[in-house]
Short mmCIF file of C-alpha atoms in Angstrom, two decimals:
data_model
loop_
_atom_site.label_atom_id
_atom_site.label_comp_id
_atom_site.label_asym_id
_atom_site.label_seq_id
_atom_site.Cartn_x
_atom_site.Cartn_y
_atom_site.Cartn_z
CA MET A 1 10.31 82.54 121.88
CA VAL A 2 8.79 79.62 123.72
CA PHE A 3 12.12 77.84 124.32
CA SER A 4 14.16 80.81 125.56
CA GLY A 5 13.45 79.75 129.14
CA GLU A 6 15.05 76.35 128.66
CA THR A 7 18.08 77.91 126.99
CA LEU A 8 18.60 80.51 129.69
CA ALA A 9 18.18 77.90 132.41
CA ALA A 10 20.69 75.61 130.71
CA PHE A 11 23.18 78.50 130.44
CA GLN A 12 22.81 79.36 134.12
CA ARG A 13 23.17 75.74 135.22
CA THR A 14 26.19 75.08 133.03
CA SER A 15 28.14 78.34 133.42
CA VAL A 16 30.56 78.27 136.35
CA THR A 17 31.87 81.83 136.02
CA THR A 18 28.63 83.82 135.73
CA GLY A 19 28.23 85.89 138.88
CA ARG A 20 31.83 85.18 139.92
CA ILE A 21 33.51 87.90 137.84
CA MET A 22 33.06 91.63 137.31
CA GLU A 23 30.18 92.33 134.95
CA ARG A 24 29.11 95.54 133.26
CA SER A 25 26.30 96.15 130.78
CA ILE A 26 26.12 98.77 128.04
CA THR A 27 23.25 99.66 125.72
CA ALA A 28 25.39 100.81 122.79
CA GLY A 29 29.00 100.96 121.69
CA LYS A 30 31.70 98.34 121.44
CA SER A 31 33.90 98.89 124.53
CA ALA A 32 33.96 100.13 128.10
CA GLN A 33 36.58 100.97 130.70
CA PHE A 34 37.08 99.14 133.98
CA PRO A 35 39.01 101.43 136.36
CA ALA A 36 41.73 100.37 138.81
CA PHE A 37 43.10 102.44 141.65
CA GLY A 38 46.35 102.23 143.58
CA ARG A 39 46.99 102.79 147.27
CA THR A 40 48.35 105.64 149.36
CA ASN A 41 49.87 106.10 152.82
CA ALA A 42 48.70 107.97 155.89
CA HIS A 43 50.74 110.85 157.35
CA TYR A 44 50.68 112.88 160.55
CA LEU A 45 50.02 116.58 160.04
CA LYS A 46 52.05 118.81 162.34
CA ALA A 47 50.86 122.21 163.47
CA GLY A 48 51.46 124.87 160.86
CA LYS A 49 52.21 122.36 158.11
CA ASN A 50 50.33 121.98 154.84
CA LEU A 51 48.72 118.79 153.62
CA ASP A 52 49.98 119.66 150.15
CA ASP A 53 53.50 118.94 151.35
CA ILE A 54 52.81 115.38 152.51
CA ARG A 55 50.09 114.23 150.14
CA GLU A 56 50.85 111.20 147.98
CA THR A 57 49.17 110.84 144.61
CA ILE A 58 46.83 107.90 144.29
CA GLN A 59 47.77 106.21 141.05
CA ASN A 60 44.99 104.98 138.82
CA GLY A 61 44.64 103.06 135.59
CA GLU A 62 42.05 101.31 133.55
CA ARG A 63 41.47 98.28 131.37
CA THR A 64 39.33 98.50 128.28
CA ILE A 65 37.23 95.49 127.33
CA VAL A 66 35.95 95.27 123.77
CA ILE A 67 32.88 93.35 122.64
CA ASP A 68 34.08 90.07 121.10
CA GLY A 69 31.26 89.87 118.57
CA LEU A 70 27.97 88.06 118.26
CA LEU A 71 28.41 84.61 119.79
CA THR A 72 25.86 82.20 118.33
CA ALA A 73 24.76 78.58 118.46
CA ASP A 74 21.96 77.30 116.23
CA THR A 75 20.30 74.18 114.93
CA LEU A 76 17.82 73.10 112.27
CA ILE A 77 14.90 70.91 113.34
CA PHE A 78 13.75 68.86 110.36
CA ASP A 79 9.97 68.48 110.10
CA LEU A 80 10.03 64.72 109.57
CA ASP A 81 12.16 64.14 112.67
CA GLU A 82 9.66 66.07 114.74
CA PHE A 83 6.71 64.25 113.19
CA ILE A 84 8.21 60.87 114.03
CA ALA A 85 9.29 61.71 117.58
CA HIS A 86 6.91 60.71 120.35
CA TYR A 87 8.53 62.90 123.00
CA ASP A 88 9.35 66.58 123.59
CA PHE A 89 11.68 67.06 120.65
CA ARG A 90 12.67 70.72 120.87
CA SER A 91 13.55 71.29 124.52
CA PRO A 92 16.76 69.20 124.40
CA TYR A 93 17.94 71.24 121.40
CA ALA A 94 17.19 74.52 123.16
CA SER A 95 19.04 73.34 126.28
CA GLU A 96 22.06 72.27 124.26
CA LEU A 97 22.29 75.69 122.62
CA GLY A 98 22.42 77.25 126.08
CA ASN A 99 25.08 74.76 127.15
CA ALA A 100 27.22 75.58 124.12
CA LEU A 101 27.18 79.30 124.86
CA ALA A 102 27.85 78.74 128.56
CA ILE A 103 30.90 76.55 127.94
CA SER A 104 32.30 78.97 125.37
CA HIS A 105 31.74 81.89 127.74
CA ASP A 106 33.39 80.13 130.71
CA ALA A 107 36.36 78.96 128.65
CA SER A 108 36.98 82.53 127.46
CA VAL A 109 36.84 83.90 131.00
CA LEU A 110 39.19 81.26 132.40
CA ALA A 111 41.68 81.79 129.57
CA GLU A 112 41.79 85.51 130.39
CA ILE A 113 42.33 84.85 134.10
CA ALA A 114 45.19 82.49 133.21
CA LYS A 115 46.76 85.19 131.02
CA GLU A 116 46.41 87.67 133.87
CA ALA A 117 48.21 85.29 136.22
CA LEU A 118 51.15 85.29 133.79
CA ASN A 119 51.09 89.07 133.34
CA THR A 120 54.49 90.43 134.40
CA SER A 121 53.28 94.03 134.64
CA GLU A 122 51.34 95.52 137.52
CA ASN A 123 48.00 97.03 136.62
CA VAL A 124 48.84 100.02 138.83
CA ALA A 125 52.26 100.49 140.42
CA GLY A 126 52.33 99.00 143.90
CA LEU A 127 49.32 96.71 143.59
CA GLY A 128 51.40 93.60 142.98
CA LYS A 129 51.32 90.72 140.50
CA GLY A 130 50.07 87.16 140.35
CA GLY A 131 52.13 84.21 139.26
CA VAL A 132 52.46 80.43 139.10
CA ILE A 133 52.52 78.36 142.29
CA THR A 134 54.02 74.87 141.93
CA GLN A 135 53.79 72.07 144.46
CA THR A 136 55.89 68.97 143.78
CA LEU A 137 54.68 65.57 144.95
CA ASP A 138 56.97 63.27 146.93
CA THR A 139 59.13 60.84 144.99
CA GLY A 140 57.15 57.81 143.89
CA ILE A 141 53.81 59.60 144.12
CA THR A 142 51.98 60.56 140.94
CA GLY A 143 49.13 62.99 140.61
CA GLY A 144 45.63 61.55 140.53
CA ILE A 145 42.50 61.05 142.59
CA ASN A 146 44.32 60.43 145.84
CA LYS A 147 45.03 62.00 149.21
CA GLN A 148 48.53 63.14 148.25
CA THR A 149 47.24 65.14 145.28
CA GLY A 150 44.51 66.64 147.45
CA LEU A 151 47.09 67.71 150.02
CA ALA A 152 49.29 69.24 147.30
CA ILE A 153 46.32 71.25 146.02
CA TYR A 154 45.62 72.40 149.56
CA GLN A 155 49.20 73.64 149.93
CA ILE A 156 48.86 75.58 146.67
CA LEU A 157 45.68 77.18 147.96
CA LEU A 158 47.39 78.21 151.19
CA GLN A 159 50.22 79.84 149.24
CA ALA A 160 47.71 81.63 147.01
CA LYS A 161 45.77 82.75 150.07
CA ALA A 162 48.92 84.29 151.54
CA ALA A 163 49.92 85.91 148.25
CA MET A 164 46.47 87.44 147.77
CA SER A 165 46.40 88.78 151.32
CA LYS A 166 49.86 90.27 150.82
CA ASN A 167 48.44 92.07 147.77
CA TYR A 168 45.49 93.32 149.87
CA VAL A 169 42.99 91.32 147.83
CA PRO A 170 39.63 91.12 149.68
CA SER A 171 39.11 87.87 151.56
CA THR A 172 35.63 87.40 150.09
CA ASP A 173 34.77 86.24 146.56
CA ARG A 174 37.86 84.09 146.11
CA TYR A 175 37.59 81.13 143.74
CA ALA A 176 39.67 78.21 142.51
CA TYR A 177 38.68 76.36 139.35
CA VAL A 178 39.91 72.78 139.06
CA THR A 179 39.56 69.79 136.75
CA PRO A 180 37.11 67.01 137.73
CA GLU A 181 40.08 64.83 138.75
CA TYR A 182 41.47 67.47 141.11
CA HIS A 183 38.01 68.18 142.48
CA ALA A 184 37.65 64.46 143.28
CA ALA A 185 41.15 64.41 144.82
CA LEU A 186 40.21 67.24 147.15
CA ALA A 187 36.91 65.61 148.03
CA SER A 188 38.70 62.35 148.86
CA ALA A 189 41.17 64.23 151.08
CA LEU A 190 38.68 66.39 152.99
CA GLU A 191 38.41 64.06 155.99
CA PHE A 192 42.21 63.82 156.20
CA LEU A 193 42.66 67.58 155.81
CA ASN A 194 40.05 68.38 158.42
CA HIS A 195 41.36 65.82 160.92
CA ASP A 196 45.12 66.36 160.61
CA TYR A 197 45.31 69.96 159.40
CA GLY A 198 42.22 71.59 160.86
CA ALA A 199 41.39 72.78 157.39
CA SER A 200 37.64 73.17 158.03
CA GLY A 201 36.90 72.18 154.46
CA ASN A 202 33.37 71.26 153.54
CA LEU A 203 31.32 70.20 150.53
CA LEU A 204 28.63 72.74 149.69
CA GLU A 205 25.55 72.47 147.51
CA GLY A 206 26.34 71.75 143.89
CA ASP A 207 29.54 69.93 144.89
CA VAL A 208 31.39 73.22 145.49
CA ILE A 209 34.13 72.60 148.05
CA ARG A 210 34.94 75.45 150.42
CA LEU A 211 38.58 75.29 151.50
CA ALA A 212 41.26 77.77 152.64
CA GLY A 213 38.97 80.69 151.92
CA PHE A 214 38.24 79.61 148.35
CA ASP A 215 35.18 78.15 146.66
CA ILE A 216 36.61 75.19 144.73
CA ILE A 217 34.66 74.85 141.49
CA GLU A 218 34.80 71.85 139.17
CA CYS A 219 35.19 72.70 135.49
CA PRO A 220 35.83 70.08 132.79
CA HIS A 221 36.53 72.73 130.11
CA LEU A 222 39.13 74.52 132.23
CA THR A 223 41.80 74.88 129.52
CA LYS A 224 39.59 74.75 126.44
CA GLY A 225 39.89 78.44 125.58
CA GLY A 226 37.30 80.46 123.73
CA ASP A 227 35.64 79.25 120.55
CA ASP A 228 36.30 80.58 117.05
CA ASN A 229 39.16 82.85 118.11
CA THR A 230 39.92 83.86 114.50
CA ASN A 231 36.63 85.75 114.30
CA VAL A 232 36.83 87.59 117.60
CA ILE A 233 36.82 91.37 117.16
CA GLN A 234 39.42 92.09 119.82
CA GLY A 235 42.98 90.86 119.41
CA SER A 236 43.72 87.17 119.01
CA GLY A 237 40.77 85.92 121.03
CA HIS A 238 40.76 83.95 124.24
CA ILE A 239 43.38 81.27 123.81
CA PHE A 240 44.49 79.47 126.97
CA PRO A 241 48.28 79.80 127.53
CA ALA A 242 49.76 76.84 125.68
CA ALA A 243 52.61 76.26 128.14
CA TYR A 244 50.14 75.36 130.90
CA ALA A 245 47.18 73.87 129.03
CA SER A 246 48.41 70.29 129.42
CA LYS A 247 49.47 70.60 133.08
CA SER A 248 46.00 70.46 134.66
CA PRO A 249 46.39 73.94 136.12
CA ILE A 250 44.36 75.28 139.01
CA ILE A 251 42.99 78.73 138.20
CA ILE A 252 42.92 80.76 141.39
CA CYS A 253 41.35 84.20 141.36
CA HIS A 254 39.24 86.88 142.95
CA LYS A 255 36.00 88.14 141.46
CA THR A 256 37.86 91.18 140.10
CA SER A 257 40.44 89.10 138.20
CA ALA A 258 38.47 89.37 134.96
CA GLY A 259 35.52 91.27 133.58
CA VAL A 260 32.66 90.71 131.17
CA LEU A 261 31.13 93.50 129.14
CA ARG A 262 27.57 92.73 128.06
CA LEU A 263 25.99 94.43 125.06
CA GLN A 264 23.26 91.84 124.58
CA ASN A 265 22.37 89.13 127.06
CA LEU A 266 21.45 85.65 125.98
CA SER A 267 18.42 85.70 123.70
CA MET A 268 16.65 83.38 121.29
CA GLU A 269 15.37 83.70 117.77
CA SER A 270 13.59 81.26 115.48
CA GLY A 271 12.47 81.20 111.88
CA ARG A 272 11.02 78.96 109.22
CA ARG A 273 13.46 77.57 106.60
CA ILE A 274 11.08 76.29 103.94
CA GLU A 275 13.88 75.24 101.59
CA TYR A 276 14.98 72.74 104.23
CA GLN A 277 11.45 72.02 105.52
CA ALA A 278 12.82 72.80 108.96
CA ASP A 279 12.71 75.35 111.75
CA GLN A 280 15.90 77.16 112.71
CA ILE A 281 16.53 78.02 116.38
CA ILE A 282 19.34 80.44 117.26
CA ALA A 283 20.80 81.31 120.66
CA LYS A 284 22.97 84.41 120.72
CA MET A 285 24.66 86.97 122.93
CA ALA A 286 27.09 89.86 122.47
CA VAL A 287 29.73 90.07 125.21
CA GLY A 288 33.39 90.90 125.62
CA VAL A 289 35.83 89.27 128.05
CA GLY A 290 39.11 90.57 129.41
CA GLY A 291 41.53 90.32 132.32
CA LEU A 292 41.50 93.08 134.92
CA ARG A 293 43.76 92.46 137.92
CA PRO A 294 47.00 90.44 137.85
CA GLU A 295 47.53 90.83 141.60
CA CYS A 296 44.66 88.47 142.36
CA SER A 297 45.19 85.91 139.56
CA PHE A 298 47.28 82.78 140.02
CA LEU A 299 47.90 79.40 138.40
CA GLY A 300 48.56 76.34 140.55
CA ILE A 301 50.52 73.35 139.24
CA VAL A 302 50.84 69.95 140.90
CA ALA A 303 54.07 68.42 139.55
CA ASN A 304 55.48 64.93 139.82
CA ALA A 305 58.92 64.60 141.41
CA SER A 306 60.44 63.41 138.12
CA ALA A 307 59.01 66.35 136.15
#
């Protein structure tokens, strides 16, 4: 398919979670297991004693992720429209199909991370749990694109950093997804944070802010949730937790917070629809999304003093 390149490129440019979560591919079937292992303790072995007497069992568990179904986006390109156009008519359509799949994919992943942050059960006993971290602004200050909001977000990140380290979450591959407004608030506060707090925050390529050990990633569809949840094969789909959807949450996680199971990567198909005198272009992929580790999944909330 001549336009598959544009669609794949659009998906990769638009998707903010691809490469930042656990991914596994299968060639057949509808589900796969993602294992999780607990921790153990060291012991001194005295002369004449048996290791069997001091050994502690390493607990283990697993999460099963099921393929959601065949996620599709398509369009019809009417012959007359293409005849009239004096520019490249098809590439924008192909790119938009990739964008649609990328946004739906990201929104599903972020919804599952948010659910994992609210999970009150440990994946394996002793590994810990996530939770909600709230930072209240001073009286008279409201959240927005300002230094005070940026500082509040920074405090949330520091608390999440400490909580993750307490749960022995690796210090690498930590991410925080924020709304465009919060991303701008952090950007506006970087000079202040660096000067007064020694935060060592910086703005990386692609406007990714690196702060407190996290890559801060802007995402306008943060609380959108997955598309067409009624037709998802597994459960009730990927609906963002309603209690937090309107609170501009910060989704803080490690790469292992959620997983994606891939049965078919993004591909393209086209065909002639003579009854419509049009060409149909379809972008599709078969993946499943699920939460994996509550101990490295958190939600951050910046609250007004009156809230």
